[in-house]
CSV table of N, CA, C and O and ligand atoms in Angstrom, one decimal:
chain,number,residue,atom,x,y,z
R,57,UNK,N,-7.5,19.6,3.2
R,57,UNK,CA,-7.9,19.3,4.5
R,57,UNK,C,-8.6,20.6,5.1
R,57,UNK,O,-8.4,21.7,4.8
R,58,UNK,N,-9.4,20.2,5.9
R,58,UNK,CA,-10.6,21.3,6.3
R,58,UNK,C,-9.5,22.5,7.6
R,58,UNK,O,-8.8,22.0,8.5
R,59,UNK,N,-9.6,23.6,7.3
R,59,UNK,CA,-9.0,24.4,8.6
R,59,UNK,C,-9.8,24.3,9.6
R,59,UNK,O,-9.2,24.4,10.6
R,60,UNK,N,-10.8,24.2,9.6
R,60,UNK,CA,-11.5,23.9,11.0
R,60,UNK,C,-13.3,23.8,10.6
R,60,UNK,O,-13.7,23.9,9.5
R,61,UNK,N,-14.1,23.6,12.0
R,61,UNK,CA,-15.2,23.5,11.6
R,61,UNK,C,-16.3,24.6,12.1
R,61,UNK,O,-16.2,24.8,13.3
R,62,UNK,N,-17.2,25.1,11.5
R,62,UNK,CA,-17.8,26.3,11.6
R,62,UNK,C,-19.1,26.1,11.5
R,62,UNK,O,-19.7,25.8,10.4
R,63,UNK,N,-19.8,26.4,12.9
R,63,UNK,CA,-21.0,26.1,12.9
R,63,UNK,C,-21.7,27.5,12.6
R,63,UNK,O,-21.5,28.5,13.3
R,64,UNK,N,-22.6,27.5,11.6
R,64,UNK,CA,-23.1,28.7,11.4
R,64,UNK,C,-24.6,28.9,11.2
R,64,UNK,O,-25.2,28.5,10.2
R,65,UNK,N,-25.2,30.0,12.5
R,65,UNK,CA,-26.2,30.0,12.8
R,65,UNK,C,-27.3,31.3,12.2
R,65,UNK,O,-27.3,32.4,12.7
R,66,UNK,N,-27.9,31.1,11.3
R,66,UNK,CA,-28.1,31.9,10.9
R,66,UNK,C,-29.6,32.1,9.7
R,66,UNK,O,-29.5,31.6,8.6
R,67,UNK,N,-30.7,32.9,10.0
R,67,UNK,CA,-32.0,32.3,9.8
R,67,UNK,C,-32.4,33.4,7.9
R,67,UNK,O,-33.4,33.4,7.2
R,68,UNK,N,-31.3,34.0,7.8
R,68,UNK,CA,-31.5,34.5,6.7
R,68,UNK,C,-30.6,33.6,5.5
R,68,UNK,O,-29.5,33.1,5.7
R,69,UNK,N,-31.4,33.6,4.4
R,69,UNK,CA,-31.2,32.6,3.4
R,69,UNK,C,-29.4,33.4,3.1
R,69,UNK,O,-28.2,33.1,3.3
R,70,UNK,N,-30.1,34.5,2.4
R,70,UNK,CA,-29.1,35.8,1.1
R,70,UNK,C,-27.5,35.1,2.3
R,70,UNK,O,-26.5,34.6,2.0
R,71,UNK,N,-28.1,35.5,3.5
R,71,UNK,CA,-26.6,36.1,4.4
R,71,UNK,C,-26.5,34.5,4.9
R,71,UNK,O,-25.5,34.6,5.6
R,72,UNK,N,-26.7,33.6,4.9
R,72,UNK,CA,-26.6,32.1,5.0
R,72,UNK,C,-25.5,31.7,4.1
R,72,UNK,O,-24.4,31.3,4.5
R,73,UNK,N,-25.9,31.7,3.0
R,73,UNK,CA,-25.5,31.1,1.8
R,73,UNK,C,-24.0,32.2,1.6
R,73,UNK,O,-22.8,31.7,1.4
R,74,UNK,N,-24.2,33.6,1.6
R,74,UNK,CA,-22.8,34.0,1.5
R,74,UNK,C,-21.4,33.5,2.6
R,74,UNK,O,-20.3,33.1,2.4
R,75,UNK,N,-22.0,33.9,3.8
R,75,UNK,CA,-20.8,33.2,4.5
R,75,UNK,C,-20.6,31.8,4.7
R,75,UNK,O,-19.6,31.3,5.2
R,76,UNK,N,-21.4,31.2,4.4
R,76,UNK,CA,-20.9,29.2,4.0
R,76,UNK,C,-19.9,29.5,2.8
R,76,UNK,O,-18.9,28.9,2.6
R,77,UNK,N,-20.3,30.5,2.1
R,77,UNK,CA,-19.7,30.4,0.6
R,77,UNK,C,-18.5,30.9,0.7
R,77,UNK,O,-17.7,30.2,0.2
R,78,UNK,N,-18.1,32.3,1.4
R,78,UNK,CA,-16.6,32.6,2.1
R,78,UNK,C,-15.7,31.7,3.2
R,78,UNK,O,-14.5,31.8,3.5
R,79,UNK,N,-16.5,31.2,3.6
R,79,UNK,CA,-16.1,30.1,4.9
R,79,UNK,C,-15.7,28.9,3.8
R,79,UNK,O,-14.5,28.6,3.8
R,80,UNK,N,-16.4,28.3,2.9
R,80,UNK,CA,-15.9,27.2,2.3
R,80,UNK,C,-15.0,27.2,1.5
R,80,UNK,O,-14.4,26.2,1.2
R,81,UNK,N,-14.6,28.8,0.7
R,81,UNK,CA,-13.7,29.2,-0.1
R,81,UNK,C,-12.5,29.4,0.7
R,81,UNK,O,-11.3,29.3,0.2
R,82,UNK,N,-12.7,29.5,1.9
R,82,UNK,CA,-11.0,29.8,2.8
R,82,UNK,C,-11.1,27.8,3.2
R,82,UNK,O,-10.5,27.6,4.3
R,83,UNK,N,-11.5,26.7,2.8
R,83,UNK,CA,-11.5,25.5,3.2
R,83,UNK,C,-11.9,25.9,4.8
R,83,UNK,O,-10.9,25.9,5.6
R,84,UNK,N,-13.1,26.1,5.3
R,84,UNK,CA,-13.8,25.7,6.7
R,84,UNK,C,-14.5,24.8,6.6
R,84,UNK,O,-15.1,24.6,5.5
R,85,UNK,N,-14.7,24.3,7.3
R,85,UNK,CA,-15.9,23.0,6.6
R,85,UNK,C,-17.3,23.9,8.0
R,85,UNK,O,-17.2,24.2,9.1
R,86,UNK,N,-18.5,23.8,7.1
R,86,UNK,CA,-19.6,24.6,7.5
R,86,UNK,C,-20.7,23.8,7.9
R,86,UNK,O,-21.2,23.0,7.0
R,87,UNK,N,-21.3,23.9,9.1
R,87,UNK,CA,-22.4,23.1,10.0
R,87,UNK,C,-23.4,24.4,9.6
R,87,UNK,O,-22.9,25.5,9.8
R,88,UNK,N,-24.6,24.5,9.3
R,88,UNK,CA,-25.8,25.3,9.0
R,88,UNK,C,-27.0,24.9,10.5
R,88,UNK,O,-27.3,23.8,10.9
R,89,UNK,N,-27.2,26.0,11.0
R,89,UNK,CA,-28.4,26.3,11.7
R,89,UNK,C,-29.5,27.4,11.5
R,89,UNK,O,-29.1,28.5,11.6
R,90,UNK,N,-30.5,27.2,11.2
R,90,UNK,CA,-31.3,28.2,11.1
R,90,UNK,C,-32.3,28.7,12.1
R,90,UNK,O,-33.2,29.4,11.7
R,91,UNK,N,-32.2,28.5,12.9
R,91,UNK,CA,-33.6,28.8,14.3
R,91,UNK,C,-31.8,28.7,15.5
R,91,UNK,O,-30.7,28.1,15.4
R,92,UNK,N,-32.3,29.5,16.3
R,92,UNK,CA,-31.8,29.5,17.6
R,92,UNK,C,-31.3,27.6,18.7
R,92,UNK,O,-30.3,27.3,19.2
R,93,UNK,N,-32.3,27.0,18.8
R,93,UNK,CA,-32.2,26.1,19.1
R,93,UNK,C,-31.7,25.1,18.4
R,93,UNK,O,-31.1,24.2,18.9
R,94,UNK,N,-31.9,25.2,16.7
R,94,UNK,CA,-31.1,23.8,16.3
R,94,UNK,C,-29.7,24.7,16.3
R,94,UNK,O,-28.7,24.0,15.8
R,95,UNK,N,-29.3,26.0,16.6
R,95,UNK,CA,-28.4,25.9,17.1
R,95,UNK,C,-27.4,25.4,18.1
R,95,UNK,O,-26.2,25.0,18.2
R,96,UNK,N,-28.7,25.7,19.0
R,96,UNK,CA,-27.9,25.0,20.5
R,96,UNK,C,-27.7,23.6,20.5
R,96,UNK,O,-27.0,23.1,21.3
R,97,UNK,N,-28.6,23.0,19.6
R,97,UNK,CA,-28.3,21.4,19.3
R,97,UNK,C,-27.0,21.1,18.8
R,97,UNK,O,-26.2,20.4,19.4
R,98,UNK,N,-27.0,21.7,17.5
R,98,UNK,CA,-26.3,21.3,17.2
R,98,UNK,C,-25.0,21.8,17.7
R,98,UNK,O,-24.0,21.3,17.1
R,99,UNK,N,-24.8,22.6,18.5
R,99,UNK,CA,-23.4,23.5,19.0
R,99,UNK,C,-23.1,22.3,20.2
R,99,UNK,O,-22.0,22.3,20.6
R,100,UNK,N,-23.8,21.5,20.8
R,100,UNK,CA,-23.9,20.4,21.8
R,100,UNK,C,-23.0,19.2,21.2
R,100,UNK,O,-21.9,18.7,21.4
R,101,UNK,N,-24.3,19.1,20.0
R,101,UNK,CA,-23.5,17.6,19.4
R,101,UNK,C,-22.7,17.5,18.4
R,101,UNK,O,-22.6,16.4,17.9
R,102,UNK,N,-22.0,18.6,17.8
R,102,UNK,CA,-21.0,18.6,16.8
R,102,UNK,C,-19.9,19.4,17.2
R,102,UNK,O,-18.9,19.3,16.4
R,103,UNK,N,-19.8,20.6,18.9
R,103,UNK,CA,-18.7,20.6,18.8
R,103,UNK,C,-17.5,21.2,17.9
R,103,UNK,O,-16.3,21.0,17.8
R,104,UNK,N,-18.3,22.2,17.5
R,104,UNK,CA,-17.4,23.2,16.5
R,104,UNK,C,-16.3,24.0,16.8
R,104,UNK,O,-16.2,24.4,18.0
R,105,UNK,N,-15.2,24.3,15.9
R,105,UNK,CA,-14.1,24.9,16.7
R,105,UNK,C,-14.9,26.2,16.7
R,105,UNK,O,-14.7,26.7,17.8
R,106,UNK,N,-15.7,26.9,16.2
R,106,UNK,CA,-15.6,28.1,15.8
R,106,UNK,C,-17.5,28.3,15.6
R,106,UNK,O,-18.1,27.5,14.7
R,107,UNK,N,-18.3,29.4,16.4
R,107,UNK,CA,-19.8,29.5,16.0
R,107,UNK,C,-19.9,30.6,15.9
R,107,UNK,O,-19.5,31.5,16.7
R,108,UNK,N,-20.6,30.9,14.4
R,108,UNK,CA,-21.0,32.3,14.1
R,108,UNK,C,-22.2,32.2,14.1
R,108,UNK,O,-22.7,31.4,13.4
R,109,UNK,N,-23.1,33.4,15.1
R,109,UNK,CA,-24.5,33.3,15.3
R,109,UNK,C,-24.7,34.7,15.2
R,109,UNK,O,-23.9,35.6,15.5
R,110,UNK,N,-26.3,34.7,14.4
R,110,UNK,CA,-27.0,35.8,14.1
R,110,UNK,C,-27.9,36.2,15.1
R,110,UNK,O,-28.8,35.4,15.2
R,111,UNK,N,-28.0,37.3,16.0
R,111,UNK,CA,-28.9,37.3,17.4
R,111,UNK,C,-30.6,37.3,17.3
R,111,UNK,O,-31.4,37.0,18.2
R,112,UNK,N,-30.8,37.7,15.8
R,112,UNK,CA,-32.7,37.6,15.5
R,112,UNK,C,-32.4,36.3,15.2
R,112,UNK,O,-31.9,36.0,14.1
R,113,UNK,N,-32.9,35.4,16.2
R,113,UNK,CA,-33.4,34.0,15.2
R,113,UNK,C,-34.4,33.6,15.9
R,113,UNK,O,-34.5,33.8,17.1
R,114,UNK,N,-35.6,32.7,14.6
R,114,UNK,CA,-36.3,32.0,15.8
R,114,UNK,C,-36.3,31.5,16.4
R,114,UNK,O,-35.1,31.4,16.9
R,115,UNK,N,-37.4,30.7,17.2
R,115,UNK,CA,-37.3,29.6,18.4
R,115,UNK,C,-36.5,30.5,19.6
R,115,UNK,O,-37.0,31.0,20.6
R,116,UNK,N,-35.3,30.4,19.4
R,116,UNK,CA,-34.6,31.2,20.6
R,116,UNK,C,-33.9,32.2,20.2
R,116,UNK,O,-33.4,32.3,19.0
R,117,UNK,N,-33.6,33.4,21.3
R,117,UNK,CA,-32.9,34.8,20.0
R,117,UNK,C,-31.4,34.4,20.5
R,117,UNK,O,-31.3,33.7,21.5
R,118,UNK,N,-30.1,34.9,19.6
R,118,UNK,CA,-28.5,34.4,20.0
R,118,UNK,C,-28.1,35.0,21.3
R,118,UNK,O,-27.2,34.5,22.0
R,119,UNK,N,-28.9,36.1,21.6
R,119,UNK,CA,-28.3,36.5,23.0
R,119,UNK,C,-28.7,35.3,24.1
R,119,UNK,O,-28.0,34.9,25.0
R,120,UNK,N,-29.7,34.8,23.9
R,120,UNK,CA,-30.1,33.0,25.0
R,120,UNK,C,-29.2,32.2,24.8
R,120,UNK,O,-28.5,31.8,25.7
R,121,UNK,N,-29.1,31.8,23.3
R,121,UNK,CA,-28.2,30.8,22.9
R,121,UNK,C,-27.1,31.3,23.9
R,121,UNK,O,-27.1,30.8,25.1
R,122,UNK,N,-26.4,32.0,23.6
R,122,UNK,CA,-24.9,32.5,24.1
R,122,UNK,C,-24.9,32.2,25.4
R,122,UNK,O,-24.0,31.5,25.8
R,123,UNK,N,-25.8,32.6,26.2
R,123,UNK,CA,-26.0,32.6,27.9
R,123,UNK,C,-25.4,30.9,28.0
R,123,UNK,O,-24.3,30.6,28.4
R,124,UNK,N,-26.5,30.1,27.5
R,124,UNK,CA,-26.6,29.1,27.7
R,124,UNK,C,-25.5,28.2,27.1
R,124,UNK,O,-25.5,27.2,27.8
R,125,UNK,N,-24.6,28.1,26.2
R,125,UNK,CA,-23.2,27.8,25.8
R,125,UNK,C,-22.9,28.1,26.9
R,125,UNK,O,-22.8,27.3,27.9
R,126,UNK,N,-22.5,29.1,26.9
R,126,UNK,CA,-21.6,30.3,28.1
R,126,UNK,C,-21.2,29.4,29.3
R,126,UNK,O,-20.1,29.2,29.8
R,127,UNK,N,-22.9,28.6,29.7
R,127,UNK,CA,-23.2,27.8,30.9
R,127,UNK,C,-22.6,26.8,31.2
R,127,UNK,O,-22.5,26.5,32.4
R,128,UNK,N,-22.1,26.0,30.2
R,128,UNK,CA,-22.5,24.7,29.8
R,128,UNK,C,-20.9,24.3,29.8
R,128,UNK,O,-20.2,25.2,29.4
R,129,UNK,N,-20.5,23.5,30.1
R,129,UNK,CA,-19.1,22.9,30.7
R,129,UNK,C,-18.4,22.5,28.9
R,129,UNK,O,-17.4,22.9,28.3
R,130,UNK,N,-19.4,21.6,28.7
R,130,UNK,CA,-19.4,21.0,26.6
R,130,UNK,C,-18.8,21.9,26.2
R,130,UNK,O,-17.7,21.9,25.8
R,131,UNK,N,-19.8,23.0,26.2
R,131,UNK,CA,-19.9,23.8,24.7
R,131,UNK,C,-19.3,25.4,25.5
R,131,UNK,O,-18.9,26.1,24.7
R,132,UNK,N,-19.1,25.9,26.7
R,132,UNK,CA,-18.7,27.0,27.4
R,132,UNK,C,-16.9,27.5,26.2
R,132,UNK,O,-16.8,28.5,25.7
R,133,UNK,N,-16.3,26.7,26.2
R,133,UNK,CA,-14.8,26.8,25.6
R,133,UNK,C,-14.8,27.4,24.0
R,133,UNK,O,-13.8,27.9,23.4
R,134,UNK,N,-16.0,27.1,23.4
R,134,UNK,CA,-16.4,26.8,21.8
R,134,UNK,C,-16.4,28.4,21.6
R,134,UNK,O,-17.2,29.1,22.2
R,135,UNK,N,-15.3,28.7,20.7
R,135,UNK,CA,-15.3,30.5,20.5
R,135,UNK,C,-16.7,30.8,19.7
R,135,UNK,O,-17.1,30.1,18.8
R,136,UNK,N,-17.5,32.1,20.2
R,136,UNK,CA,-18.8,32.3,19.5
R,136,UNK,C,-18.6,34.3,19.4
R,136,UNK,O,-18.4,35.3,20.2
R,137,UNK,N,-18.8,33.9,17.8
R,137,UNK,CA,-19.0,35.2,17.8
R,137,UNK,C,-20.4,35.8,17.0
R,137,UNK,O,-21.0,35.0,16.3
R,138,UNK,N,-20.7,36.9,17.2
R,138,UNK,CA,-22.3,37.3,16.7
R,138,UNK,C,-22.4,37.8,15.1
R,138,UNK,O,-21.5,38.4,14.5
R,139,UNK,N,-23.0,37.6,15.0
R,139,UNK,CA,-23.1,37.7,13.8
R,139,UNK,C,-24.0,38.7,13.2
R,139,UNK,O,-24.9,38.1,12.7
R,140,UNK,N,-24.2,40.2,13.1
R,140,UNK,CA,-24.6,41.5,13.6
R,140,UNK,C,-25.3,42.2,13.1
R,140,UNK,O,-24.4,43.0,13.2
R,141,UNK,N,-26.2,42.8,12.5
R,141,UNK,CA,-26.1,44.6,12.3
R,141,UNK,C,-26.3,45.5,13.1
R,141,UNK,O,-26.1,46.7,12.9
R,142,UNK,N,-26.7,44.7,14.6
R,142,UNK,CA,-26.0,45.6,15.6
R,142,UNK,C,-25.2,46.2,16.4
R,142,UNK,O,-24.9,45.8,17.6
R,143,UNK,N,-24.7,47.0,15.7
R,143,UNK,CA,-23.1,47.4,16.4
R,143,UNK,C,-23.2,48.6,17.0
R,143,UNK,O,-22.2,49.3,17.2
R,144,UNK,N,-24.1,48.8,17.2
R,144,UNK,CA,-24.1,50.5,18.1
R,144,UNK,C,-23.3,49.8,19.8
R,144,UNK,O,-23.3,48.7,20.2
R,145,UNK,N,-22.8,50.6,20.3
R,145,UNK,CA,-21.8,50.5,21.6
R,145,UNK,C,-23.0,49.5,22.2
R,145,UNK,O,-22.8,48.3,22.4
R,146,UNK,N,-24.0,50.0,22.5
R,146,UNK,CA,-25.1,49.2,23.5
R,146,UNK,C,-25.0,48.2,23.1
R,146,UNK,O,-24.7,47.3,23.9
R,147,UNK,N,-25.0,47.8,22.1
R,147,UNK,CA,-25.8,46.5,21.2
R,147,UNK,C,-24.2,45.4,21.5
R,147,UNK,O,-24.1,44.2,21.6
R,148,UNK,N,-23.4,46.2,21.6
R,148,UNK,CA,-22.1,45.2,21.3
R,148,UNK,C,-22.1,44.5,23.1
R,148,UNK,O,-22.3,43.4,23.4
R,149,UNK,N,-21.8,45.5,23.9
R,149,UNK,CA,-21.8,45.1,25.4
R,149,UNK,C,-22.7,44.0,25.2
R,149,UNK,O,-22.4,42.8,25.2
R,150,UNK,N,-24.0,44.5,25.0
R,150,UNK,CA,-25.2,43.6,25.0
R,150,UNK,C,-24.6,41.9,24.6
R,150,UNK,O,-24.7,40.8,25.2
R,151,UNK,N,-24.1,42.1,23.5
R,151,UNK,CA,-23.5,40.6,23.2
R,151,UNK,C,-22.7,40.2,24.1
R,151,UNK,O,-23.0,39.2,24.8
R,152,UNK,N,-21.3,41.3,24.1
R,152,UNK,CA,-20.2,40.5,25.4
R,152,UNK,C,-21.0,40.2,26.5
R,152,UNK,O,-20.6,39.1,27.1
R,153,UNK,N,-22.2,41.1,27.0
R,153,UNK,CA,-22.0,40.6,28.7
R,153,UNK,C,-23.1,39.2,28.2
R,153,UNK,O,-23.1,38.4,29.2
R,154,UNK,N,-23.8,38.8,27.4
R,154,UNK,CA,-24.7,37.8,27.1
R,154,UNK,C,-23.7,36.4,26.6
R,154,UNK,O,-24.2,35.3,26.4
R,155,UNK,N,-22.4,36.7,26.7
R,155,UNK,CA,-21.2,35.9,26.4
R,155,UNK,C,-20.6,35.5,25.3
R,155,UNK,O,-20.0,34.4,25.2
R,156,UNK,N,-20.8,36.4,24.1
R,156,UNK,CA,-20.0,36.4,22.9
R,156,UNK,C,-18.6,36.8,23.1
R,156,UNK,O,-18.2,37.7,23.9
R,157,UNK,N,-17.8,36.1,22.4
R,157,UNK,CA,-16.3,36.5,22.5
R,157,UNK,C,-16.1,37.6,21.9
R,157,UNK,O,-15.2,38.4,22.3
R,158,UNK,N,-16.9,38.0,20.5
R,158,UNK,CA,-16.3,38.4,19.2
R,158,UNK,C,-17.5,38.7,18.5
R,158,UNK,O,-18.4,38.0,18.6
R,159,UNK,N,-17.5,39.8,17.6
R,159,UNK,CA,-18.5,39.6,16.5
R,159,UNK,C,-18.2,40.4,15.2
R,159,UNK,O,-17.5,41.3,15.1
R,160,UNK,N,-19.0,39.7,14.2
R,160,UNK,CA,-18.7,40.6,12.9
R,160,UNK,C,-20.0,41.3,12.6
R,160,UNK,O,-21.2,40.9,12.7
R,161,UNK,N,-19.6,42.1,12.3
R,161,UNK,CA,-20.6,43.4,11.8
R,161,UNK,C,-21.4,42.8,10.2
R,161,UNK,O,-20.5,42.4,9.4
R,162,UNK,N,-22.4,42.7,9.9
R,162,UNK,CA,-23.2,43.2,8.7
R,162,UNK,C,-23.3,44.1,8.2
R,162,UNK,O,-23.7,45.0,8.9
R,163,UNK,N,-23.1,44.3,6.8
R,163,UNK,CA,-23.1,43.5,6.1
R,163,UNK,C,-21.5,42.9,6.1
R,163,UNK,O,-20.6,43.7,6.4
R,164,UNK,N,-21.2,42.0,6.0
R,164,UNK,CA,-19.6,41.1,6.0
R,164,UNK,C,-18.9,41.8,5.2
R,164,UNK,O,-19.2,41.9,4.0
R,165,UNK,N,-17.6,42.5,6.0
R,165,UNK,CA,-16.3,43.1,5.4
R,165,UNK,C,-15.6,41.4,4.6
R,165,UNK,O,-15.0,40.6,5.3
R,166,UNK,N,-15.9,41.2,3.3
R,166,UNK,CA,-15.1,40.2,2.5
R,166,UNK,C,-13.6,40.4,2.7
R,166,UNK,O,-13.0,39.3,3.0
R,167,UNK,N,-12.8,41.5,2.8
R,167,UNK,CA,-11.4,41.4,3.2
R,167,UNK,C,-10.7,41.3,3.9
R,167,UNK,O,-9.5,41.2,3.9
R,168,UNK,N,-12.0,41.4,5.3
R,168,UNK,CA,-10.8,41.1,6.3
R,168,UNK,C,-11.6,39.3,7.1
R,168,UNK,O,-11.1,38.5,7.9
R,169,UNK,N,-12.5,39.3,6.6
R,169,UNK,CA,-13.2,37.8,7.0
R,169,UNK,C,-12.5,36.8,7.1
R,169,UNK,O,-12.7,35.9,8.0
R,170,UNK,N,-11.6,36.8,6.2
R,170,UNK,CA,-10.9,35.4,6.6
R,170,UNK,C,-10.0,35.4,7.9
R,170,UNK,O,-10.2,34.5,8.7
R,171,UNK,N,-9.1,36.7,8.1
R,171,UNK,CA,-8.2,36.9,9.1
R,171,UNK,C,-8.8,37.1,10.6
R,171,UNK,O,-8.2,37.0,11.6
R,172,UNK,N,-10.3,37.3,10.4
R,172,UNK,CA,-11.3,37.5,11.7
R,172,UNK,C,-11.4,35.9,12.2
R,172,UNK,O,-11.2,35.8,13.4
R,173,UNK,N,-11.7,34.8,11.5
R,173,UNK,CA,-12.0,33.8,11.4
R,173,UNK,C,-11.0,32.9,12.0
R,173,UNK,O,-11.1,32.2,13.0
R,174,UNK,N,-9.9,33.4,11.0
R,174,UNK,CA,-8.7,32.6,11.7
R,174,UNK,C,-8.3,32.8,13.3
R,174,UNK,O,-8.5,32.0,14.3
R,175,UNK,N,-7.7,34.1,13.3
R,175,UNK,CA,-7.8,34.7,14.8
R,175,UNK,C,-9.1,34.1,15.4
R,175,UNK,O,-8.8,34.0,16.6
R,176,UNK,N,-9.9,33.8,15.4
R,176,UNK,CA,-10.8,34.1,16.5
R,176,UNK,C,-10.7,32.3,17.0
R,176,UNK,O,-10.8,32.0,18.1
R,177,UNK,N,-10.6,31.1,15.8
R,177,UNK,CA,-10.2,29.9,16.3
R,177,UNK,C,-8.7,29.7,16.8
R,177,UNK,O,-8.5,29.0,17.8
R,178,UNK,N,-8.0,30.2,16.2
R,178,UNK,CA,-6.6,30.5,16.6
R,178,UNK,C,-6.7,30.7,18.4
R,178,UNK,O,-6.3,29.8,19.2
R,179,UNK,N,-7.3,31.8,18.9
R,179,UNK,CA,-7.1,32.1,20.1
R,179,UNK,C,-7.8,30.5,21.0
R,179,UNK,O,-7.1,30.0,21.9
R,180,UNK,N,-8.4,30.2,20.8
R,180,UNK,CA,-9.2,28.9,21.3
R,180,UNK,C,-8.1,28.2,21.0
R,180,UNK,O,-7.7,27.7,22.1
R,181,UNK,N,-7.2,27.7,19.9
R,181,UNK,CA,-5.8,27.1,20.4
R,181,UNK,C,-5.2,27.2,21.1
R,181,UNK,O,-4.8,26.2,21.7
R,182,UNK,N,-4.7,28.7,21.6
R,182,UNK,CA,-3.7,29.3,21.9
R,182,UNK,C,-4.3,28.5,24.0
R,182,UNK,O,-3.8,27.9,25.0
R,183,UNK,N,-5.7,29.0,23.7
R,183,UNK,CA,-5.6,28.6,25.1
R,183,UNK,C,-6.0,27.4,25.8
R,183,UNK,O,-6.5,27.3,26.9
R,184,UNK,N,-5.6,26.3,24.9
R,184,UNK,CA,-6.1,25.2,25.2
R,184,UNK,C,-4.8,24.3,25.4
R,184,UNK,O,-4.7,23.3,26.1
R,185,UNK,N,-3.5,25.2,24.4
R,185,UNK,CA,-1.9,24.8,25.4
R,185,UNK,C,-1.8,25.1,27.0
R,185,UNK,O,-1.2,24.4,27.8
R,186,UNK,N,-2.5,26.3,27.3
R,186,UNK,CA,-2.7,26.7,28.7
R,186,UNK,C,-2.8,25.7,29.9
R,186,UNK,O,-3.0,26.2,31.0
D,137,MN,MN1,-31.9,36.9,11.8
């Protein structure tokens, strides 16, 4: 049985294909976007517990995407975290205040990925007993 479902937004092939590949090895079941907007499509009509977005993408960059989730009554609850190599202090605010919950750094720490994953849908349970 699938742990949950993971929409993952992300316009590079190499870094695409590895985290579907860690995500489907911990059983996630994995939704692919590659441009900014079939993100936001698809983050609309499928509803994911859990969206990992890369902020360079085309069509729209993830800091828009996020705003616009963020907005949106649907999809505002749907935990989103970024998906990075920018982690300098600026770069991270930059996400939170653009409305990411969470993000993982590039290149992907393999050891603690699963436990980041879990937690980060986990809390979206936690507050939906609320
Ligand atoms: Mn990119």
């Amino acid at each position: 049985m699938s742990k949950g479902r993971v929409l993952l937004v992300e316009d590079n092939l190499d870094n695409r294909e590895l985290v579907r590949f860690l995500l489907e090895r911990y059983q996630y079941e994995v939704i692919t976007a590659q441009s900014g907007r079939e993100g936001l499509e698809l983050a609309r009509k499928e509803k994911p517990d859990l969206i990992l977005m890369d902020l360079s993408l085309p069509e729209m960059d993830g800091w828009t995407v996020a705003g616009t989730l963020k907005q949106d009554a649907v999809t505002a609850d749907i935990p989103l975290f970024a998906l990075t190599a920018h982690t300098l202090p600026g770069d991270r605010k930059r996400a939170f205040d653009s409305g990411f919950d969470g993000y993982l750094s590039k290149p992907i720490n393999v050891t603690t990925f699963e436990a980041v994953i879990h937690d980060a849908i986990h809390k979206r349970s936690d507050m939906k007993k609320e």
